[in-house]
Amino acid sequence: MSLGAKYYCLLLRLLPREFREAHGADMLAAFEQMRQEHRSGADPLALGRFYLGLTLDVVRRVGPERERLRRHRQGRADARRGSPGMPLAGGTGTGLETWLADVRYTLRRMARSPGFTAIALLSLAVGIGANAATFALVEPLLFLDLPYGAPEEMVEVYLDIGAFPSGALSYPDYVDVREGSGGVFVDMGTGAYTFGQRVRGDQVQSLLGEMVSGSYFPTLRMGAALGRTILPEDHISPGAHWVVMLGYGYWQREYGEDPDVLGETLVINGQGYTIVGVAPADYPGIVRGVPVDFIVPVSMAAEIMPLQTDRVSDRGDQGFFTKARLRPGVSLEQAKLTLAGIGADLEETYPDIWNGSIHFRLVPTADVIMNPVMDRLILPASVLALALVGIVLLITCSNLASFLLARGTDRRKEIAVRLALGASRGDLVRQLLAETTVLALAGGALGLGAAVWLLGFLTRLNLPMPGSVRLTLAMTGRAYLVGLVAAMATALVFGLVPALRSTRPDLVPALKDDGATEGRRRRFSPRNTLVAGQVAASFVLLVFAGLLVRSLQAREKVDPGFGNEPTGLLTVLVPFSQYDPEAGRAVLREYLDRAGRLPEVEAVGLTGNVHLNTTNFSGVGLEVEGVDPPQGQKAWQSDQTQADPGFFRAAGIPILRGRSFDDRDVPVGEAVAIVNQAFAERFWPGEDPVSKTVRTVPQGRQLRVVGVSRTTKVRSLGEGPRPFIYTAYSQDYSALVTVVIRARGDAEPALQAALRTLREMGPEIIVVESRTMERHLGVLLLPARAGALLATLVAVVALVLASMGLFGAVSYAAAQRSREAGIRIALGAAPGSVVAQVVREGMTMVVVGAGVGLLLALGGAQLFRALLFGVGALDPVTFVGVPVLLLGVALAAAWVPARRVSRLDPAKVLKAD
Amino acid sequence: MALKRHWYHILLALAEGPAHGVEIRRRVARHTQGSLELYPAMLYGSLEDLKERAWIAEVADRAARPPDASDRSRFLALTPAGRAILAAATEQFGHVIQIAQSLLAGEGSP
């Protein structure tokens, strides 16, 4: 070997062995080749430059190659341990590759600390799931997807009757408006609810339907999902158009989305209708959000709902929800003026019905969620629900941030080493963010799964809903998006802060392994602030839940004044087309006799409308003997319904004075009435109401009071004593009645037995609804129950999350202070006192948080006042109970990890450094 | 993209076809007319760097090796990523050269 080659071999020894072994031979070959080239010149100066170049070349390479080797070793070691070093490469490779490397690294880290990962994933799943599910619930209310053509031209026409400023029109009203408004409206359509019974085998389905004018779908400018919609050609001769459209949900449920349903016959109320189409999936219904099973033309009103009155000609049947389309260039104001003119004309023509305070009201369709009156409740409730779960997400996020901060502190040394070795801060932040992103996305996926399950569960619960409304809850595209955005926002916001903090480039203390310098003397470190914030948020949520639960308790304690025994309710329609009033009474009398003899049944009775029916309040105008009508009005308004002799006993309403209805009250005899005590006290205080008379307005029927009944709740549980008047069913026929079945044992068997008897006796009698009294009253309690349940769930979740945060913070503090504690115990301090100190420090955050929470809750409760019932906004039970509960749970969460300090072996702790 | 000059020339050399280290050096010398001297440590270190970035790769397939290759030497070839990098850098140079040419041409005229 030449001298030059020997020198080069020596030179190569500077390089790492691995590099030498891989490339040494090749490098020597290259050296030989270069030497051949340079020898040709043989200029000593050039030769010297060559050797200098060779030397510098190798020396320059020593550093980078050593770094490369170290990197490889680290990678291999980490692979063995199952935890690699953080990928250092910055700006090399493609972005995707870097991200993939980051993600792989994160997954390995997560697998290494399953406890942390599980807690983080669970809290994220709860936070994100709660938000997505709640959003799916309120989304249809907040985002008005109007599936109509040119929805900005559309307006809703309501009747403002003072007490209810956005009621529906009667069909004659609709006709009058339609005829008088050609100048301002291009198109106008209307629809009302109807019900239908469908018998399938031995099963009876009670369906909710709509009957719509032929102009209705053309006004909406909506087509059908399948086949055609109801069209003007279906609205020509009354009783001649046997066609029906299926609701999309009903088509899905009952026909399995079979496209061949067109042309089939659907038998409703015993009569066959040809299926001509299926409504689009996004068809909102005449009132948004109330899904219907079928839609028929209004020309079939008398057939689909064989009542004794003709809904199409009855000016008192105000059930027609009306939409119109403004003529291009016509403003809402012009249309309002036109309608005011029509209203004035109607007032002149029908002074009995159109008394003074009634007028038309126009609202742009785009501004209406369900109904302008209900919207005033829906909107705040939705926003409140979102705010509640939003707080939970915040707590989740702060928990996550708190964990990440702690881990960031743990990892400071590792991070500092990497920074010292030249990794850029951007690389590290990106890496740490990848970690939170993976966590948040995985938690988000879990949460969305939980939301899907929860909504399915709620749907299966079959909650008591008014009428035949069926509740179908499902996740929506937007709700998924909200979940995803929540997850990403969590990752970004609450991953970035700890990431920036832990990569802060003051390396020296970290490298000195002085882990304890962080946060030891700082009572209000970010971590402690987060814990205090969580405690405050939990406090507010607990107070809110407490108030709602107390409201619910108060509401449940309200005595409705009837139906306190197990009772079944059977709402039936005796088809007027087959039964005139006389035949109808006869068939029901026979039915009541038979049902009353059933062994399961204690008593039966009959009423036109059960009290506390949220979908139907019926009133009557009255002139009261000896009392002037209210100023500017022709008559008093009172709630009213029919009752038969058995009703009061079956419903459990005692007659306090006089008598109940009986066989003396024949159709042709003197018309009689029973009033409730509230009625008697309102109009005849201190007098005997029996034998007083009232006269109905505008019919002018005179009624003599024969009895006084105990006052019941009529419209809502929260109302004060409300005057009520019962007329005799025998004198005031209704084809639509509710049979009240008081059970001897449980309500359900009695109801089923009564239903069977009805099927055997009169299969043509339409069962509109069958339900227990418990379920009937449950409709009223549903919002309160749902609210209390939701708020309690949310508050408990918040409390658990906050406790987890506190637990983490205290464990961390305990671990950091182990050295100090060890010294103190070694010096003779009682372990108990050391524990107490750690607990005390943890509880300081809790007390600060609880104090802030108390102030917030005191303020916030005033805002909730409208939602409360029977409790004050400063309910002492809540405001004492919540702090006790919170402090108790917090104490446990702080004490468990703090106890560890006392079990330290001082010798071990002191040797650990 | 800032691509080190010798990385560019190594990639360019490999654009001619797979080669071992000594051959790469030879090609670079030819392409640069001797103006870029690739010393061995620089050469093999750079080859490692480029392999780490997956811009070049060792040719495992014997069929892909040039016919005159011995079994001992490591043969390296451009990866699709390397080719893309080379193309991007070349485009940039082309742009710079255009500017330079137009500037120089403008300077030449009165």
CSV table of N, CA, C and O in Angstrom, one decimal, chain A residues 8 15 19 22-23 25-27 29-31 33-34 37-38 49-50 53-54 57-58 60-61 65 68 71-72 92-93 97, chain B residues 6-7 21-23 25-26 37-55 72-74 81:
chain,number,residue,atom,x,y,z
A,8,TYR,N,-4.6,7.9,4.0
A,8,TYR,CA,-6.1,8.0,3.8
A,8,TYR,C,-6.8,7.0,4.7
A,8,TYR,O,-7.8,7.4,5.3
A,15,LEU,N,-13.8,8.7,11.0
A,15,LEU,CA,-15.2,8.5,10.8
A,15,LEU,C,-15.8,7.4,11.6
A,15,LEU,O,-15.0,6.4,12.0
A,19,PHE,N,-19.9,3.8,9.3
A,19,PHE,CA,-19.7,4.4,8.0
A,19,PHE,C,-18.5,3.9,7.2
A,19,PHE,O,-18.6,3.6,6.1
A,22,ALA,N,-19.2,0.5,5.8
A,22,ALA,CA,-20.1,0.5,4.7
A,22,ALA,C,-19.4,1.1,3.4
A,22,ALA,O,-19.6,0.5,2.3
A,23,HIS,N,-18.6,2.1,3.6
A,23,HIS,CA,-18.1,2.8,2.5
A,23,HIS,C,-16.6,2.8,2.3
A,23,HIS,O,-16.1,3.4,1.3
A,25,ALA,N,-14.1,0.8,1.7
A,25,ALA,CA,-13.5,0.2,0.5
A,25,ALA,C,-13.8,1.1,-0.7
A,25,ALA,O,-12.9,1.4,-1.5
A,26,ASP,N,-15.0,1.5,-0.9
A,26,ASP,CA,-15.4,2.3,-2.0
A,26,ASP,C,-14.6,3.6,-2.0
A,26,ASP,O,-14.2,4.2,-3.0
A,27,MET,N,-14.5,4.2,-0.8
A,27,MET,CA,-13.8,5.5,-0.7
A,27,MET,C,-12.4,5.3,-1.0
A,27,MET,O,-11.8,6.2,-1.7
A,29,ALA,N,-11.2,3.2,-3.1
A,29,ALA,CA,-11.2,3.0,-4.5
A,29,ALA,C,-11.2,4.4,-5.2
A,29,ALA,O,-10.5,4.7,-6.1
A,30,ALA,N,-12.2,5.2,-4.7
A,30,ALA,CA,-12.3,6.6,-5.2
A,30,ALA,C,-11.0,7.4,-5.0
A,30,ALA,O,-10.6,8.1,-5.9
A,31,PHE,N,-10.4,7.2,-3.8
A,31,PHE,CA,-9.2,7.9,-3.6
A,31,PHE,C,-8.1,7.5,-4.6
A,31,PHE,O,-7.4,8.4,-5.1
A,33,GLN,N,-8.5,6.4,-7.6
A,33,GLN,CA,-8.9,6.9,-8.9
A,33,GLN,C,-8.5,8.4,-9.0
A,33,GLN,O,-7.9,8.8,-9.9
A,34,MET,N,-8.8,9.1,-7.9
A,34,MET,CA,-8.5,10.6,-7.9
A,34,MET,C,-7.0,10.8,-7.9
A,34,MET,O,-6.4,11.7,-8.6
A,37,GLU,N,-5.6,10.5,-11.3
A,37,GLU,CA,-5.9,11.8,-12.1
A,37,GLU,C,-4.9,12.8,-11.7
A,37,GLU,O,-4.4,13.6,-12.6
A,38,HIS,N,-4.6,13.0,-10.4
A,38,HIS,CA,-3.8,14.1,-10.0
A,38,HIS,C,-2.3,13.9,-10.3
A,38,HIS,O,-1.5,14.8,-10.4
A,49,ARG,N,-2.5,20.5,-2.4
A,49,ARG,CA,-3.9,20.9,-2.3
A,49,ARG,C,-4.8,19.7,-2.3
A,49,ARG,O,-5.8,19.7,-1.6
A,50,PHE,N,-4.4,18.7,-3.1
A,50,PHE,CA,-5.2,17.5,-3.2
A,50,PHE,C,-5.3,16.8,-1.8
A,50,PHE,O,-6.4,16.5,-1.3
A,53,GLY,N,-7.3,18.9,0.6
A,53,GLY,CA,-8.8,18.7,0.2
A,53,GLY,C,-9.3,17.4,0.8
A,53,GLY,O,-10.4,17.4,1.4
A,54,LEU,N,-8.5,16.3,0.6
A,54,LEU,CA,-9.0,15.0,1.1
A,54,LEU,C,-9.2,15.1,2.6
A,54,LEU,O,-10.2,14.6,3.2
A,57,ASP,N,-12.1,17.2,3.6
A,57,ASP,CA,-13.3,16.5,3.3
A,57,ASP,C,-13.7,15.5,4.4
A,57,ASP,O,-14.9,15.5,4.8
A,58,VAL,N,-12.8,14.7,4.8
A,58,VAL,CA,-13.1,13.7,5.9
A,58,VAL,C,-13.4,14.4,7.2
A,58,VAL,O,-14.4,14.1,7.8
A,60,ARG,N,-14.6,17.3,7.8
A,60,ARG,CA,-15.9,18.0,7.7
A,60,ARG,C,-17.0,17.0,7.9
A,60,ARG,O,-18.1,17.3,8.4
A,61,ARG,N,-16.8,15.8,7.5
A,61,ARG,CA,-17.9,14.8,7.5
A,61,ARG,C,-18.0,14.1,8.8
A,61,ARG,O,-19.0,13.4,9.1
A,65,GLU,N,-21.7,12.6,10.3
A,65,GLU,CA,-21.9,11.2,10.3
A,65,GLU,C,-22.1,10.6,11.7
A,65,GLU,O,-22.8,9.7,11.9
A,68,ARG,N,-25.6,11.2,12.5
A,68,ARG,CA,-26.5,10.3,11.8
A,68,ARG,C,-26.5,8.9,12.6
A,68,ARG,O,-27.5,8.3,12.8
A,71,ARG,N,-28.5,9.1,15.7
A,71,ARG,CA,-29.9,9.1,15.4
A,71,ARG,C,-30.4,7.6,15.1
A,71,ARG,O,-31.4,7.2,15.6
A,72,HIS,N,-29.5,6.9,14.4
A,72,HIS,CA,-29.9,5.5,14.1
A,72,HIS,C,-30.0,4.7,15.3
A,72,HIS,O,-30.9,3.9,15.5
A,92,THR,N,-37.6,17.8,5.9
A,92,THR,CA,-37.1,16.8,5.0
A,92,THR,C,-38.3,15.8,4.6
A,92,THR,O,-39.2,15.7,5.4
A,93,GLY,N,-38.1,15.2,3.5
A,93,GLY,CA,-39.2,14.3,3.1
A,93,GLY,C,-40.4,15.1,2.8
A,93,GLY,O,-40.4,16.3,2.9
A,97,GLU,N,-45.2,12.4,4.7
A,97,GLU,CA,-44.3,11.4,5.4
A,97,GLU,C,-44.0,11.9,6.8
A,97,GLU,O,-44.1,11.1,7.7
B,6,HIS,N,-23.8,19.9,-4.7
B,6,HIS,CA,-23.3,18.6,-5.0
B,6,HIS,C,-24.5,17.5,-5.0
B,6,HIS,O,-24.4,16.6,-5.7
B,7,TRP,N,-25.5,17.8,-4.2
B,7,TRP,CA,-26.7,16.9,-4.2
B,7,TRP,C,-27.3,16.9,-5.6
B,7,TRP,O,-27.7,15.9,-6.2
B,21,GLY,N,-20.7,4.4,-6.7
B,21,GLY,CA,-20.1,5.7,-6.2
B,21,GLY,C,-19.0,6.3,-7.1
B,21,GLY,O,-19.1,7.4,-7.5
B,22,VAL,N,-18.1,5.4,-7.5
B,22,VAL,CA,-16.9,5.9,-8.3
B,22,VAL,C,-17.4,6.4,-9.7
B,22,VAL,O,-17.0,7.5,-10.2
B,23,GLU,N,-18.4,5.7,-10.2
B,23,GLU,CA,-19.0,6.1,-11.5
B,23,GLU,C,-19.7,7.4,-11.4
B,23,GLU,O,-19.6,8.3,-12.2
B,25,ARG,N,-19.0,9.8,-9.3
B,25,ARG,CA,-18.0,10.8,-9.2
B,25,ARG,C,-17.5,11.2,-10.6
B,25,ARG,O,-17.3,12.4,-10.9
B,26,ARG,N,-17.3,10.1,-11.4
B,26,ARG,CA,-16.8,10.4,-12.8
B,26,ARG,C,-17.8,11.2,-13.6
B,26,ARG,O,-17.4,12.1,-14.3
B,37,GLU,N,-15.3,19.1,-7.6
B,37,GLU,CA,-14.5,17.9,-7.2
B,37,GLU,C,-15.2,17.3,-6.0
B,37,GLU,O,-15.4,17.8,-4.9
B,38,LEU,N,-15.8,16.0,-6.2
B,38,LEU,CA,-16.5,15.3,-5.1
B,38,LEU,C,-15.5,14.5,-4.4
B,38,LEU,O,-15.1,13.4,-4.9
B,39,TYR,N,-15.0,14.9,-3.3
B,39,TYR,CA,-14.1,14.1,-2.4
B,39,TYR,C,-14.9,12.9,-1.9
B,39,TYR,O,-16.1,13.0,-1.7
B,40,PRO,N,-14.2,11.8,-1.6
B,40,PRO,CA,-14.9,10.6,-1.2
B,40,PRO,C,-15.9,10.7,0.0
B,40,PRO,O,-17.0,10.3,0.0
B,41,ALA,N,-15.4,11.4,1.1
B,41,ALA,CA,-16.3,11.4,2.3
B,41,ALA,C,-17.5,12.2,2.0
B,41,ALA,O,-18.7,11.8,2.4
B,42,MET,N,-17.3,13.3,1.2
B,42,MET,CA,-18.5,14.1,0.8
B,42,MET,C,-19.4,13.3,0.0
B,42,MET,O,-20.6,13.3,0.2
B,43,LEU,N,-18.8,12.6,-1.0
B,43,LEU,CA,-19.6,11.8,-1.9
B,43,LEU,C,-20.5,10.7,-1.1
B,43,LEU,O,-21.7,10.7,-1.3
B,44,TYR,N,-19.8,9.9,-0.3
B,44,TYR,CA,-20.5,8.8,0.3
B,44,TYR,C,-21.4,9.3,1.4
B,44,TYR,O,-22.5,8.8,1.7
B,45,GLY,N,-21.0,10.4,2.1
B,45,GLY,CA,-21.9,11.0,3.1
B,45,GLY,C,-23.2,11.5,2.4
B,45,GLY,O,-24.3,11.3,2.9
B,46,SER,N,-23.0,12.2,1.3
B,46,SER,CA,-24.1,12.7,0.6
B,46,SER,C,-25.1,11.6,0.1
B,46,SER,O,-26.3,11.7,0.1
B,47,LEU,N,-24.4,10.5,-0.4
B,47,LEU,CA,-25.2,9.4,-0.8
B,47,LEU,C,-26.1,8.9,0.3
B,47,LEU,O,-27.3,8.6,0.1
B,48,GLU,N,-25.5,8.8,1.5
B,48,GLU,CA,-26.3,8.4,2.7
B,48,GLU,C,-27.5,9.4,2.9
B,48,GLU,O,-28.6,9.0,3.2
B,49,ASP,N,-27.1,10.7,2.9
B,49,ASP,CA,-28.2,11.7,3.1
B,49,ASP,C,-29.3,11.5,2.1
B,49,ASP,O,-30.5,11.6,2.5
B,50,LEU,N,-28.9,11.3,0.8
B,50,LEU,CA,-30.0,11.2,-0.2
B,50,LEU,C,-30.8,10.0,0.0
B,50,LEU,O,-32.0,10.0,-0.3
B,51,LYS,N,-30.1,8.9,0.4
B,51,LYS,CA,-30.8,7.6,0.7
B,51,LYS,C,-31.8,7.8,1.8
B,51,LYS,O,-33.0,7.4,1.7
B,52,GLU,N,-31.4,8.6,2.9
B,52,GLU,CA,-32.3,8.8,4.0
B,52,GLU,C,-33.6,9.6,3.5
B,52,GLU,O,-34.7,9.4,4.1
B,53,ARG,N,-33.4,10.5,2.6
B,53,ARG,CA,-34.5,11.2,2.1
B,53,ARG,C,-35.3,10.4,1.0
B,53,ARG,O,-36.3,11.0,0.5
B,54,ALA,N,-34.8,9.2,0.7
B,54,ALA,CA,-35.5,8.4,-0.3
B,54,ALA,C,-35.5,9.0,-1.7
B,54,ALA,O,-36.4,8.8,-2.4
B,55,TRP,N,-34.5,9.9,-1.9
B,55,TRP,CA,-34.4,10.5,-3.3
B,55,TRP,C,-33.6,9.5,-4.2
B,55,TRP,O,-33.8,9.6,-5.4
B,72,ARG,N,-19.9,-6.6,-6.1
B,72,ARG,CA,-19.5,-6.0,-4.9
B,72,ARG,C,-20.0,-4.6,-4.7
B,72,ARG,O,-20.4,-4.2,-3.6
B,73,SER,N,-19.9,-3.8,-5.7
B,73,SER,CA,-20.2,-2.3,-5.6
B,73,SER,C,-21.7,-2.1,-5.4
B,73,SER,O,-22.5,-2.9,-5.9
B,74,ARG,N,-22.0,-1.1,-4.6
B,74,ARG,CA,-23.4,-0.8,-4.4
B,74,ARG,C,-23.9,0.1,-5.5
B,74,ARG,O,-23.3,1.1,-5.8
B,81,ALA,N,-39.2,10.2,-6.4
B,81,ALA,CA,-39.2,11.4,-5.6
B,81,ALA,C,-37.9,12.2,-6.0
B,81,ALA,O,-37.9,13.4,-6.1
